[in-house]
PDB file of C-alpha atoms in Angstrom:
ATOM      1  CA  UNK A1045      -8.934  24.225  24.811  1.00 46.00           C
ATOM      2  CA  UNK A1046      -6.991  21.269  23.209  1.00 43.00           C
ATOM      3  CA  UNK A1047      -9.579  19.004  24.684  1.00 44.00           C
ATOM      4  CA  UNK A1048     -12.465  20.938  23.476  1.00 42.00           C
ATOM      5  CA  UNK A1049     -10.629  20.622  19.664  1.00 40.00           C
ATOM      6  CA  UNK A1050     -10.547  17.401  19.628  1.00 39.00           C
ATOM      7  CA  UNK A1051     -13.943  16.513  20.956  1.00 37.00           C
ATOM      8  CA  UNK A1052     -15.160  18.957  18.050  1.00 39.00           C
ATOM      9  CA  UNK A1053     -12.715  17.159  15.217  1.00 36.00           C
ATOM     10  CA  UNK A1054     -14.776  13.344  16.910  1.00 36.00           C
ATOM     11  CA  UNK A1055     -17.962  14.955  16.190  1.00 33.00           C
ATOM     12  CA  UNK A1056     -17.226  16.292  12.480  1.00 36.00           C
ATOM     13  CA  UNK A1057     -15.042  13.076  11.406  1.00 37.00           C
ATOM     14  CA  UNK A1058     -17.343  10.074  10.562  1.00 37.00           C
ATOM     15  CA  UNK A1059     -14.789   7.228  11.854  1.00 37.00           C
ATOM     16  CA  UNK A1060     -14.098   5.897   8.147  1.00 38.00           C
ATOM     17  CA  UNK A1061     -12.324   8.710   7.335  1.00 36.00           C
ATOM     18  CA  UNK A1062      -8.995   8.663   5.882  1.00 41.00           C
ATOM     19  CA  UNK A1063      -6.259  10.086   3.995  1.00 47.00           C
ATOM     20  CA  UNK A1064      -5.241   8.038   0.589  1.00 64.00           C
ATOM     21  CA  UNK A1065      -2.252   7.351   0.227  1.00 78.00           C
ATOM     22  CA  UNK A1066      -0.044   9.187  -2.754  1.00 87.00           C
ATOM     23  CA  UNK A1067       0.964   7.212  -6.208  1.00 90.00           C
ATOM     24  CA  UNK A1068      -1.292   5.849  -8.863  1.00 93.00           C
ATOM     25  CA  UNK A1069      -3.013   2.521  -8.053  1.00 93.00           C
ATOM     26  CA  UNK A1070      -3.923   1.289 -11.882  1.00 94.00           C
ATOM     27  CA  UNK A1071       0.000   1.679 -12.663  1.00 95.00           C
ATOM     28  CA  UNK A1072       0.946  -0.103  -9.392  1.00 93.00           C
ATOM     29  CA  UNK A1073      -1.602  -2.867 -10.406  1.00 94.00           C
ATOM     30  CA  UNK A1074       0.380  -3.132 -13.297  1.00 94.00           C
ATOM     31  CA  UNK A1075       4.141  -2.920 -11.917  1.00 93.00           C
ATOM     32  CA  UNK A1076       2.303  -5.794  -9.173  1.00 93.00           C
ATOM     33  CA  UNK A1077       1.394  -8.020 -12.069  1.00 92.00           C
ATOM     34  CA  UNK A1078       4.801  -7.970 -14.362  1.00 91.00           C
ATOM     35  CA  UNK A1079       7.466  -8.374 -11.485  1.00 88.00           C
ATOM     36  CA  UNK A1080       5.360  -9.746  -8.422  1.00 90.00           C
ATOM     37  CA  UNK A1081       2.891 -12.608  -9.257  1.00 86.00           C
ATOM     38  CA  UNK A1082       5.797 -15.003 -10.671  1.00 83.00           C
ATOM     39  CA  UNK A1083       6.894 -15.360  -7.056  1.00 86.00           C
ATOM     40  CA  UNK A1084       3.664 -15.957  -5.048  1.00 88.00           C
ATOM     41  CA  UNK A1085       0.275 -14.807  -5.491  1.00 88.00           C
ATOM     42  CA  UNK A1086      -2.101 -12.818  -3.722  1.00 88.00           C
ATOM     43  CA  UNK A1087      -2.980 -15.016  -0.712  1.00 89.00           C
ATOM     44  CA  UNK A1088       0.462 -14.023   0.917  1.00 87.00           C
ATOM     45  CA  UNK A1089      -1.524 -10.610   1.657  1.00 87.00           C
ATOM     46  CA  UNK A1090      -4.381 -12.118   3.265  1.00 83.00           C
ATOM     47  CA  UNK A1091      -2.687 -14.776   4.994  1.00 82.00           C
ATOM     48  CA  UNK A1092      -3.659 -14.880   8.896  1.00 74.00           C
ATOM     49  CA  UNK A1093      -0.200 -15.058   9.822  1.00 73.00           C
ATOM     50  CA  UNK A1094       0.770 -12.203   7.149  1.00 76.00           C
ATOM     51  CA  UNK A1095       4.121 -10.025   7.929  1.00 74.00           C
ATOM     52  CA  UNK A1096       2.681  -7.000   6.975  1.00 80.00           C
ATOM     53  CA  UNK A1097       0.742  -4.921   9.822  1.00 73.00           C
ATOM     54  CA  UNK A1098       1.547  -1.391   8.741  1.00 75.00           C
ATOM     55  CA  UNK A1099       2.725   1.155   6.026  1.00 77.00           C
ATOM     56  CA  UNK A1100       6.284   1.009   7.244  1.00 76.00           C
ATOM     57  CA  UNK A1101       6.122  -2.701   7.087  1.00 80.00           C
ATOM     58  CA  UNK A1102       4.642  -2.830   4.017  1.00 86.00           C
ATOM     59  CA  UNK A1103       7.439  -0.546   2.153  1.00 85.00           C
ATOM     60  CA  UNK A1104      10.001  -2.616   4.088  1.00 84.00           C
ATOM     61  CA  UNK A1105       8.781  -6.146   2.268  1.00 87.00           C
ATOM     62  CA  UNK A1106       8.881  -4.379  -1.006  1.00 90.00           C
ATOM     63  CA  UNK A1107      11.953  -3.133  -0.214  1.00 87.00           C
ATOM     64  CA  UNK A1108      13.252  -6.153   0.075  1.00 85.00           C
ATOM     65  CA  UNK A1109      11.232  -8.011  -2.253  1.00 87.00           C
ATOM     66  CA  UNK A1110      12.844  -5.041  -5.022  1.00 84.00           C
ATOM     67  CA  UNK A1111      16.365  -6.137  -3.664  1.00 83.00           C
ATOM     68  CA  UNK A1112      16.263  -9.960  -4.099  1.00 83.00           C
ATOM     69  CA  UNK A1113      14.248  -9.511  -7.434  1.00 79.00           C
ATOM     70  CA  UNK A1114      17.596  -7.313  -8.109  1.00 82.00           C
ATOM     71  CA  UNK A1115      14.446  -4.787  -9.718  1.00 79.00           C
ATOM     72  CA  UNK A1116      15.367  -0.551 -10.251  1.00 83.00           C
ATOM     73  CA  UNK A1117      12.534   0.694  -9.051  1.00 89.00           C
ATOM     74  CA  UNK A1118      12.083   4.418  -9.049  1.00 91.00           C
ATOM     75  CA  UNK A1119      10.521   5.771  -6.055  1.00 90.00           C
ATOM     76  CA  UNK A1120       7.508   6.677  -8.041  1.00 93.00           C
ATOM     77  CA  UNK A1121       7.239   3.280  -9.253  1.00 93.00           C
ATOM     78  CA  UNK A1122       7.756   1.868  -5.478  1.00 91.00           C
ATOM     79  CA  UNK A1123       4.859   4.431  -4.428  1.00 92.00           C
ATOM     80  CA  UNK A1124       2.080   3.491  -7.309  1.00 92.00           C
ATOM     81  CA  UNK A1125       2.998  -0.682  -6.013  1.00 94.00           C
ATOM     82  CA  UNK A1126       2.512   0.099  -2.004  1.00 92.00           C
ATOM     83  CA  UNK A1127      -0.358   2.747  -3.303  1.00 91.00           C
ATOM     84  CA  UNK A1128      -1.852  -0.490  -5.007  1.00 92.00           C
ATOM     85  CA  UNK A1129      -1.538  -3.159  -2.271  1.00 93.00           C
ATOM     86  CA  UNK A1130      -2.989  -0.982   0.294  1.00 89.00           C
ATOM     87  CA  UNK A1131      -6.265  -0.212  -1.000  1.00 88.00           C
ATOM     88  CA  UNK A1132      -6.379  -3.847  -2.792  1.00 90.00           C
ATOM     89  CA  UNK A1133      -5.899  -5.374   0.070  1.00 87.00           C
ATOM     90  CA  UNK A1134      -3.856  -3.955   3.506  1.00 83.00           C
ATOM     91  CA  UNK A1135      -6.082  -0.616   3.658  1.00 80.00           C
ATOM     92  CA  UNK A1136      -3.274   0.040   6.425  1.00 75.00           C
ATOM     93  CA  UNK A1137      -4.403   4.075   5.914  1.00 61.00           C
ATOM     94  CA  UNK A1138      -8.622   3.661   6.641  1.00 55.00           C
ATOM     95  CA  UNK A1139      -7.394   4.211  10.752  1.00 56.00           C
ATOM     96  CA  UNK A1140      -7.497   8.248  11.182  1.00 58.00           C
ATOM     97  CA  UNK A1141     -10.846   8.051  12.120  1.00 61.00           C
ATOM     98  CA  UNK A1142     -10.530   5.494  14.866  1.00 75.00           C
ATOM     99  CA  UNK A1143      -7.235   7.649  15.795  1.00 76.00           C
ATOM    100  CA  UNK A1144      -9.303  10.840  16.434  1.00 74.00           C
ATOM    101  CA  UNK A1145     -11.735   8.700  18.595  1.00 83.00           C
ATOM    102  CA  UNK A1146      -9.393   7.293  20.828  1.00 87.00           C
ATOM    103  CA  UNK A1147      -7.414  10.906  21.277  1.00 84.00           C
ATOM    104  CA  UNK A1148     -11.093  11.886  22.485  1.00 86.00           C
ATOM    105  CA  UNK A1149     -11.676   9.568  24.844  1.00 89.00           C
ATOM    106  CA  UNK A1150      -7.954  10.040  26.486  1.00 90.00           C
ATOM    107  CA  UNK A1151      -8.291  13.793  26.365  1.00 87.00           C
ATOM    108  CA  UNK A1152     -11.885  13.150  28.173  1.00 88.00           C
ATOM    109  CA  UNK A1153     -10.551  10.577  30.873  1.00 89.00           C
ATOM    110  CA  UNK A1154      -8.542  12.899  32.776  1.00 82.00           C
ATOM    111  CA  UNK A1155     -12.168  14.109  34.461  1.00 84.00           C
ATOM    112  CA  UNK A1156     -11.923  10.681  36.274  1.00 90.00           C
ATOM    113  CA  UNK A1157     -11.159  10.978  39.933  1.00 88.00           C
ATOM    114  CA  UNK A1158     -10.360   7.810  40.844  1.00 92.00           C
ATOM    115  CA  UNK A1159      -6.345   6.709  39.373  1.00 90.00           C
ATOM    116  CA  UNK A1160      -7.785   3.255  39.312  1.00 91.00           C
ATOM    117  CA  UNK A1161     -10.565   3.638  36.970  1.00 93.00           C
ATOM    118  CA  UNK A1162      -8.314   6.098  35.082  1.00 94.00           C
ATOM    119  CA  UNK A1163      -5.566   3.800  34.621  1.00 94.00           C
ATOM    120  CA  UNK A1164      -7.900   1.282  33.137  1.00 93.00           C
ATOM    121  CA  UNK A1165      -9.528   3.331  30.600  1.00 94.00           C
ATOM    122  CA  UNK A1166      -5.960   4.992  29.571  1.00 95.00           C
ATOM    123  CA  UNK A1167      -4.639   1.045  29.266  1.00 94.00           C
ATOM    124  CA  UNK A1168      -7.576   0.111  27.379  1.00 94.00           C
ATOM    125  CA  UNK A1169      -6.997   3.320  25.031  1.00 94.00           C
ATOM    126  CA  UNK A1170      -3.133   1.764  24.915  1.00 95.00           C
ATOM    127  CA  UNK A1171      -4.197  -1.241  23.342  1.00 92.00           C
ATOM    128  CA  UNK A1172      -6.799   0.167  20.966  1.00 90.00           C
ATOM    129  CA  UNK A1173      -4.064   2.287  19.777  1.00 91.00           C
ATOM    130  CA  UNK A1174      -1.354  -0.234  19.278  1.00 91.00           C
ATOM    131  CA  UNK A1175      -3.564  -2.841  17.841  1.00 86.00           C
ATOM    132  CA  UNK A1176      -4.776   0.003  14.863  1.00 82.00           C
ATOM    133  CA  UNK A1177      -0.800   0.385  14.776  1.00 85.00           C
ATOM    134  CA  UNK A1178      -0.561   3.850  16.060  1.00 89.00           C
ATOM    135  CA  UNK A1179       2.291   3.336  18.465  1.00 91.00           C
ATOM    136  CA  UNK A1180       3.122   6.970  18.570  1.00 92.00           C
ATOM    137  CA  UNK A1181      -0.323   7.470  20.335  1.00 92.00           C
ATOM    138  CA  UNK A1182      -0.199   4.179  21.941  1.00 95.00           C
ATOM    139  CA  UNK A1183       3.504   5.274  23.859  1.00 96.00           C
ATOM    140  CA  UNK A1184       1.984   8.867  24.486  1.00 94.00           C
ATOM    141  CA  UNK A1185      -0.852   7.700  26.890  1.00 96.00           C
ATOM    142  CA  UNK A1186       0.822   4.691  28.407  1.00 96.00           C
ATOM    143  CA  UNK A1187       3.260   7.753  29.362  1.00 95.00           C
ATOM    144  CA  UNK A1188       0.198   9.116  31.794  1.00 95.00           C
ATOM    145  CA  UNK A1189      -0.092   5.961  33.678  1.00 95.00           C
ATOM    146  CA  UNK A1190       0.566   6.633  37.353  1.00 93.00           C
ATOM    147  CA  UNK A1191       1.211   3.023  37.918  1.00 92.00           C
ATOM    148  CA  UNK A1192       4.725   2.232  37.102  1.00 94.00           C
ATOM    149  CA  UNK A1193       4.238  -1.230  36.970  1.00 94.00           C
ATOM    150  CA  UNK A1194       1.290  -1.262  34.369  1.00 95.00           C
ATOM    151  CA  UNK A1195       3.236   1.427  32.684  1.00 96.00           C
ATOM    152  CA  UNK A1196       6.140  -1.497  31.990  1.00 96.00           C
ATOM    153  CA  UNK A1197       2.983  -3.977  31.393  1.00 96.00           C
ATOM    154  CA  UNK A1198       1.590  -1.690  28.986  1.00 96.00           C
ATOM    155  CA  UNK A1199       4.797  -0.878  27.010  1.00 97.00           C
ATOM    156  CA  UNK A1200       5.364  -4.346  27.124  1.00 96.00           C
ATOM    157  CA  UNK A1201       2.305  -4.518  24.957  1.00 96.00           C
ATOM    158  CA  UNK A1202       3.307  -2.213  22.610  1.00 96.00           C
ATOM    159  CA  UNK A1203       6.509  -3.731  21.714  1.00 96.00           C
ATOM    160  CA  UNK A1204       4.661  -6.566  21.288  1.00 94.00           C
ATOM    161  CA  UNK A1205       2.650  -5.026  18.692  1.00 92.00           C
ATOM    162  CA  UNK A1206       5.072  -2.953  16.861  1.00 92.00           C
ATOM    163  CA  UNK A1207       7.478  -6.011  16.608  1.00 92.00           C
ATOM    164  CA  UNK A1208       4.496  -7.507  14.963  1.00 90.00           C
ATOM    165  CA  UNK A1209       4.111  -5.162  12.672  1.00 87.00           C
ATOM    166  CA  UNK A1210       7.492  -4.856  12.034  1.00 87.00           C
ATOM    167  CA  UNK A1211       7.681  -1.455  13.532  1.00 90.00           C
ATOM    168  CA  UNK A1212      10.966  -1.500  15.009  1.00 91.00           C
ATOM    169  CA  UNK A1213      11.979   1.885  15.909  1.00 92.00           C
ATOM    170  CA  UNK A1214       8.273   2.113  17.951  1.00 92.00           C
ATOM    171  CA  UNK A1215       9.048  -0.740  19.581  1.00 95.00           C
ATOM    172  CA  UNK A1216      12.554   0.328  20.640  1.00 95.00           C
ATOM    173  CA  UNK A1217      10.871   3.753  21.652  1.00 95.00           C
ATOM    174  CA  UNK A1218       8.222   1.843  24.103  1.00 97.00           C
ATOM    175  CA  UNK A1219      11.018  -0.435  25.274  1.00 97.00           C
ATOM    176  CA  UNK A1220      13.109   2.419  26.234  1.00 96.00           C
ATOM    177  CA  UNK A1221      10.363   3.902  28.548  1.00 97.00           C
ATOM    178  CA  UNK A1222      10.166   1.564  30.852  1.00 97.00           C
ATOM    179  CA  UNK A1223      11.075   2.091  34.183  1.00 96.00           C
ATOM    180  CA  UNK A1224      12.710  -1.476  35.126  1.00 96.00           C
ATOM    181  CA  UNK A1225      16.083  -1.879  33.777  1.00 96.00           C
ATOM    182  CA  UNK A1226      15.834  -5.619  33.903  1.00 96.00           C
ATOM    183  CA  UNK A1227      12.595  -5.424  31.790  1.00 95.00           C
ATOM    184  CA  UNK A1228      14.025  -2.504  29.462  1.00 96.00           C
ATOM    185  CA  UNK A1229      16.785  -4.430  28.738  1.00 96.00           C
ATOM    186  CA  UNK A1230      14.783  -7.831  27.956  1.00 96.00           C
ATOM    187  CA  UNK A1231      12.363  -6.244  25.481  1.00 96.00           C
ATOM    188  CA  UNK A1232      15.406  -4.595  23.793  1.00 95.00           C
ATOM    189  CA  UNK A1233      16.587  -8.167  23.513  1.00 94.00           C
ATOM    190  CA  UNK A1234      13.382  -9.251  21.395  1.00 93.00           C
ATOM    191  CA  UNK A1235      13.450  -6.375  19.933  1.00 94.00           C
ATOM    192  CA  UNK A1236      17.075  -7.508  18.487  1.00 92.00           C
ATOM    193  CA  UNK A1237      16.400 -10.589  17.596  1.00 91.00           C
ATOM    194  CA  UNK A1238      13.441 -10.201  15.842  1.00 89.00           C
ATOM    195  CA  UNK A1239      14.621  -7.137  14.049  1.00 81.00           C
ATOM    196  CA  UNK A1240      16.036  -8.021  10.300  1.00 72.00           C
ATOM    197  CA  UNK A1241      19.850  -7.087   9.637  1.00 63.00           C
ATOM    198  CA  UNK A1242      20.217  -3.659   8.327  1.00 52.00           C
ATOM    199  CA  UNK A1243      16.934  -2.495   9.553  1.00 51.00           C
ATOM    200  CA  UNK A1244      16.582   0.778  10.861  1.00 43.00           C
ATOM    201  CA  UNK A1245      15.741   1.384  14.945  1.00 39.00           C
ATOM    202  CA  UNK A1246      16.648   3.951  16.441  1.00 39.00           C
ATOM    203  CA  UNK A1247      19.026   2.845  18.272  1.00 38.00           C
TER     204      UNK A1247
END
């Protein structure tokens, strides 16, 4: 039944749906302009190398950009900015689509007989997911992998990923999955190093 569901929600969605964020872009544009554009303009957000890979990354740099700036932003205020940068630039929210599609496709691959062919479509699916930063998906079907070694490969990946995009607690959540201890315990290593102090991981 849960298959059928989703199949139906792949058919209704066109694949460039999404849900807009909340806050008020115009007043963000202007909140942007008075306290952001005397420290660096807007090539930091289109930078190849650019920090910012998600939403959660994208509130922590502001975040900390509101700290150093020594700024009293009210959470409105902090919503209208991030409501701003997103669909002038990071449209980090235009994935739900994309997210629906690749549920689809893992709800559909369990028809596959053979595990090998299986485990290559579900660690294909892995790394569409992570890529379009949805690690919570990503960690779900690396979970039905029956090999345990490109289980560990494949949350390997996503820790890769989510440190990337500065999602720390995902990344600590794939880590923590894996079955070698000796591998656990080295991505929770890069994990730690690459996580900023004070930052949040679950752990």
């Amino acid at each position: 039944m849960k298959r059928i569901l989703w199949l139906s929600l792949l058919i209704l969605l066109p694949l460039d749906v999404h849900s807009a964020l909340p806050g008020d872009s115009a007043a963000g544009k202007r909140l942007h302009d008075a306290g952001c554009t005397g420290c660096h303009g807007s090539e930091v957000y289109v930078r190849e190398n650019r920090l910012v890979r998600s939403l959660p990354a994208l509130e922590h740099q502001l975040a900390r950009c509101n700290h150093m700036l020594k700024n009293s932003l009210t959470p409105e205020e902090k919503q209208n900015i991030i409501r701003y940068l997103n669909d002038s630039y990071y449209r980090l929210d235009h994935g739900a689509g994309k997210a629906v599609e690749i549920r689809a496709r893992y709800d559909a691959a369990w028809r596959i007989r053979s595990g090998l062919e299986r485990d290559s479509r579900y660690a294909a699916l892995v790394s569409q997911a992570a890529h379009g930063h949805d690690f919570e998906l990503a960690i779900e079907i690396a979970g039905s992998l029956s090999s345990a070694a490109l289980r560990d490969r494949t949350y390997a990946n996503i820790v890769h990923q989510a440190v990337l995009a500065r999602s720390f607690p995902a990344a600590d959540k794939a880590a923590r999955k894996m079955s070698s201890p000796a591998l656990r315990e080295e991505q929770l290593k890069k994990i730690v190093g690459a996580c900023p102090p004070n930052t949040m991981t679950g752990r």
